[in-house]
Amino acid sequence: MVRHNSQMKEELLAFLRTQHPSVCRHWFDEIEPLEVSNGTLKLLVRETVQLKYLRRCCIDQFTEAAQSVSGRLLVVSFVGEDDVDGSHSPSFDNLFEQIPPVVPNEPFSPLAVDDEMLISPDYSFDNFVIGPGNRLAHAAAYAVAQKPGKAYNPLFVHGGVGLGKTHLLQAICQLAMTHRPDLQIYYISCDGFMTHFLEAVQAGQMMDFRHRFRNVDLLVIDDIHDLSKRNRTQEEFFHTFNSLYQSGRQIVLSSDAAPDEIPDLEERLISRFSCGLVAQIERPCYETRVAIVKQKAFVQQIDLPDDVSSYIAAKIDTNIRELEGALTKVHSLAHVNGVPISLALAKEAIGDRSNRSRSQHPSIQSIIDTITSYYDVKLTDLLSKRRQKSIALPRQIGMWLARKHTRYSLEEIGGYFGGRDHTTVMHAIRAINTKRKGDSSLDQDLSHLEEQLSAQPPVDATDSSKH
Ligand code: ADP
Ligand code: MG
């Protein structure tokens, strides 16, 4: 049987999707099978960042797929455009007919990842969801990537764990690489910078170190707060900073705190870090979380119904890394059970995580669940900005119940009900208190709802019963 190139690729990708779904990305479709020679299947990948991702994370999986699909002892090698000499035709169509037998013990050496600038293709601007909490940081990052050294210098992005700092920094590198392939770009963690510095000191190679860091056009250092307490590295970094800054090169830094809140950071560095643009990333609101879950599902080719993305986003409000973890959990459970993802399955996978357990009180999740089923409203509508009465009233009742039966603050309740501020929650509570006095059916509804909630076990008991 003659198998065509494209058919072989489809089979490879199908194998990967079922056997190794976690490594699969939507852009795998763009990979081009080139040829098989000496037992090696060469796959062409045009984007450098994608090429590095595949070499770093996917050689074994692709090799397994190639062996399974072909029934031969093939190995896979990812090649870039620069590696292709143009002499072979990428369109020959009986690839598998041409595979020569492979000597079983032939040593296999995958191409080494040549440099340390490990950038994830997932962390691009295309995959970054913009919301109120990160709009400024995103806009500044985009401007810097387009015009390094000209827009804001330095750009200092700060925010809590898992809120997208590394993603934005890597997106800057990727966009700058595409726009200006001539630029010298260096992306490194602060720890990496310190390690290089200490090694250079020990080896007596400070000239090399300075040459390396002071001649780049765009220096991106992640987690710069790690500089605190490192006096010697702070000193060296101060000079690196000045040298780059004075020659108009771009510096981008991320940190878990604002410059003046990083402990033990020298005054002169605080003032250098603050002299460009300081942009904070804040926790995402409900709508942004939904959009992020959907975006992640798209990137990882996960088929995710809308009610499940809403459920995950309502359930996890801490940070985006946890949101992703929840999506992975749901995806894995579906995969293990061999079933499509559904709301029931999502509840089984992550239902035992309460937003924050406060014993003896119903969880906000159980209040939301009770409200959505009692009033027959959709979770997405309840948490949305829609104001029609059939949705606004249940939402206000939900806030009222949360205030009365949990210890969450007005701000926190606002957060759970679609990222509203505390004045909206206060208004809701007052409105319900006023209305129930003159409206006996509302009063009855409230009593029913309270009964239903009290019939449910409190948060801690709910959690332990599901383990
Ligand atoms: P930080 O560096 O701030 O700790 P990361 O950049 O590592 O956080 O982000 C954690 C995860 O959340 C990453 O997988 C990242 O892609 C994702 N993420 C964060 N913000 C966004 C966003 N706005 N849109 C899409 N994904 C995001
Ligand atoms: Mg980070």
PDB file of N, CA, C and O in Angstrom, residues 400 428-438:
ATOM      1  N   TRP A 400     -26.702  38.160  48.398  1.00  0.00           N
ATOM      2  CA  TRP A 400     -27.321  38.332  49.714  1.00  0.00           C
ATOM      3  C   TRP A 400     -27.077  37.082  50.569  1.00  0.00           C
ATOM      4  O   TRP A 400     -26.685  37.178  51.736  1.00  0.00           O
ATOM      5  N   ALA A 428     -26.766  45.224  46.144  1.00  0.00           N
ATOM      6  CA  ALA A 428     -27.602  44.028  46.012  1.00  0.00           C
ATOM      7  C   ALA A 428     -28.209  43.656  47.371  1.00  0.00           C
ATOM      8  O   ALA A 428     -29.399  43.344  47.473  1.00  0.00           O
ATOM      9  N   ILE A 429     -27.376  43.680  48.396  1.00  0.00           N
ATOM     10  CA  ILE A 429     -27.854  43.280  49.724  1.00  0.00           C
ATOM     11  C   ILE A 429     -28.958  44.230  50.210  1.00  0.00           C
ATOM     12  O   ILE A 429     -30.010  43.795  50.678  1.00  0.00           O
ATOM     13  N   ARG A 430     -28.713  45.516  50.013  1.00  0.00           N
ATOM     14  CA  ARG A 430     -29.742  46.495  50.430  1.00  0.00           C
ATOM     15  C   ARG A 430     -31.025  46.289  49.635  1.00  0.00           C
ATOM     16  O   ARG A 430     -32.122  46.308  50.197  1.00  0.00           O
ATOM     17  N   ALA A 431     -30.871  46.080  48.337  1.00  0.00           N
ATOM     18  CA  ALA A 431     -32.057  45.924  47.484  1.00  0.00           C
ATOM     19  C   ALA A 431     -32.882  44.732  47.943  1.00  0.00           C
ATOM     20  O   ALA A 431     -34.115  44.804  48.045  1.00  0.00           O
ATOM     21  N   ILE A 432     -32.241  43.603  48.241  1.00  0.00           N
ATOM     22  CA  ILE A 432     -32.982  42.403  48.653  1.00  0.00           C
ATOM     23  C   ILE A 432     -33.634  42.638  50.019  1.00  0.00           C
ATOM     24  O   ILE A 432     -34.811  42.297  50.225  1.00  0.00           O
ATOM     25  N   ASN A 433     -32.898  43.273  50.932  1.00  0.00           N
ATOM     26  CA  ASN A 433     -33.493  43.558  52.251  1.00  0.00           C
ATOM     27  C   ASN A 433     -34.742  44.418  52.126  1.00  0.00           C
ATOM     28  O   ASN A 433     -35.748  44.179  52.796  1.00  0.00           O
ATOM     29  N   THR A 434     -34.681  45.412  51.250  1.00  0.00           N
ATOM     30  CA  THR A 434     -35.846  46.291  51.078  1.00  0.00           C
ATOM     31  C   THR A 434     -36.996  45.533  50.418  1.00  0.00           C
ATOM     32  O   THR A 434     -38.132  45.567  50.868  1.00  0.00           O
ATOM     33  N   LYS A 435     -36.652  44.798  49.321  1.00  0.00           N
ATOM     34  CA  LYS A 435     -37.699  44.118  48.553  1.00  0.00           C
ATOM     35  C   LYS A 435     -38.420  43.069  49.388  1.00  0.00           C
ATOM     36  O   LYS A 435     -39.637  42.914  49.278  1.00  0.00           O
ATOM     37  N   ARG A 436     -37.699  42.342  50.184  1.00  0.00           N
ATOM     38  CA  ARG A 436     -38.352  41.211  50.861  1.00  0.00           C
ATOM     39  C   ARG A 436     -39.406  41.688  51.850  1.00  0.00           C
ATOM     40  O   ARG A 436     -40.342  40.960  52.160  1.00  0.00           O
ATOM     41  N   LYS A 437     -39.268  42.941  52.308  1.00  0.00           N
ATOM     42  CA  LYS A 437     -40.270  43.464  53.256  1.00  0.00           C
ATOM     43  C   LYS A 437     -41.639  43.588  52.599  1.00  0.00           C
ATOM     44  O   LYS A 437     -42.666  43.337  53.225  1.00  0.00           O
ATOM     45  N   GLY A 438     -41.639  44.009  51.308  1.00  0.00           N
ATOM     46  CA  GLY A 438     -42.949  44.223  50.672  1.00  0.00           C
ATOM     47  C   GLY A 438     -43.325  43.110  49.705  1.00  0.00           C
ATOM     48  O   GLY A 438     -44.304  43.228  48.973  1.00  0.00           O
TER      49      GLY A 438
END
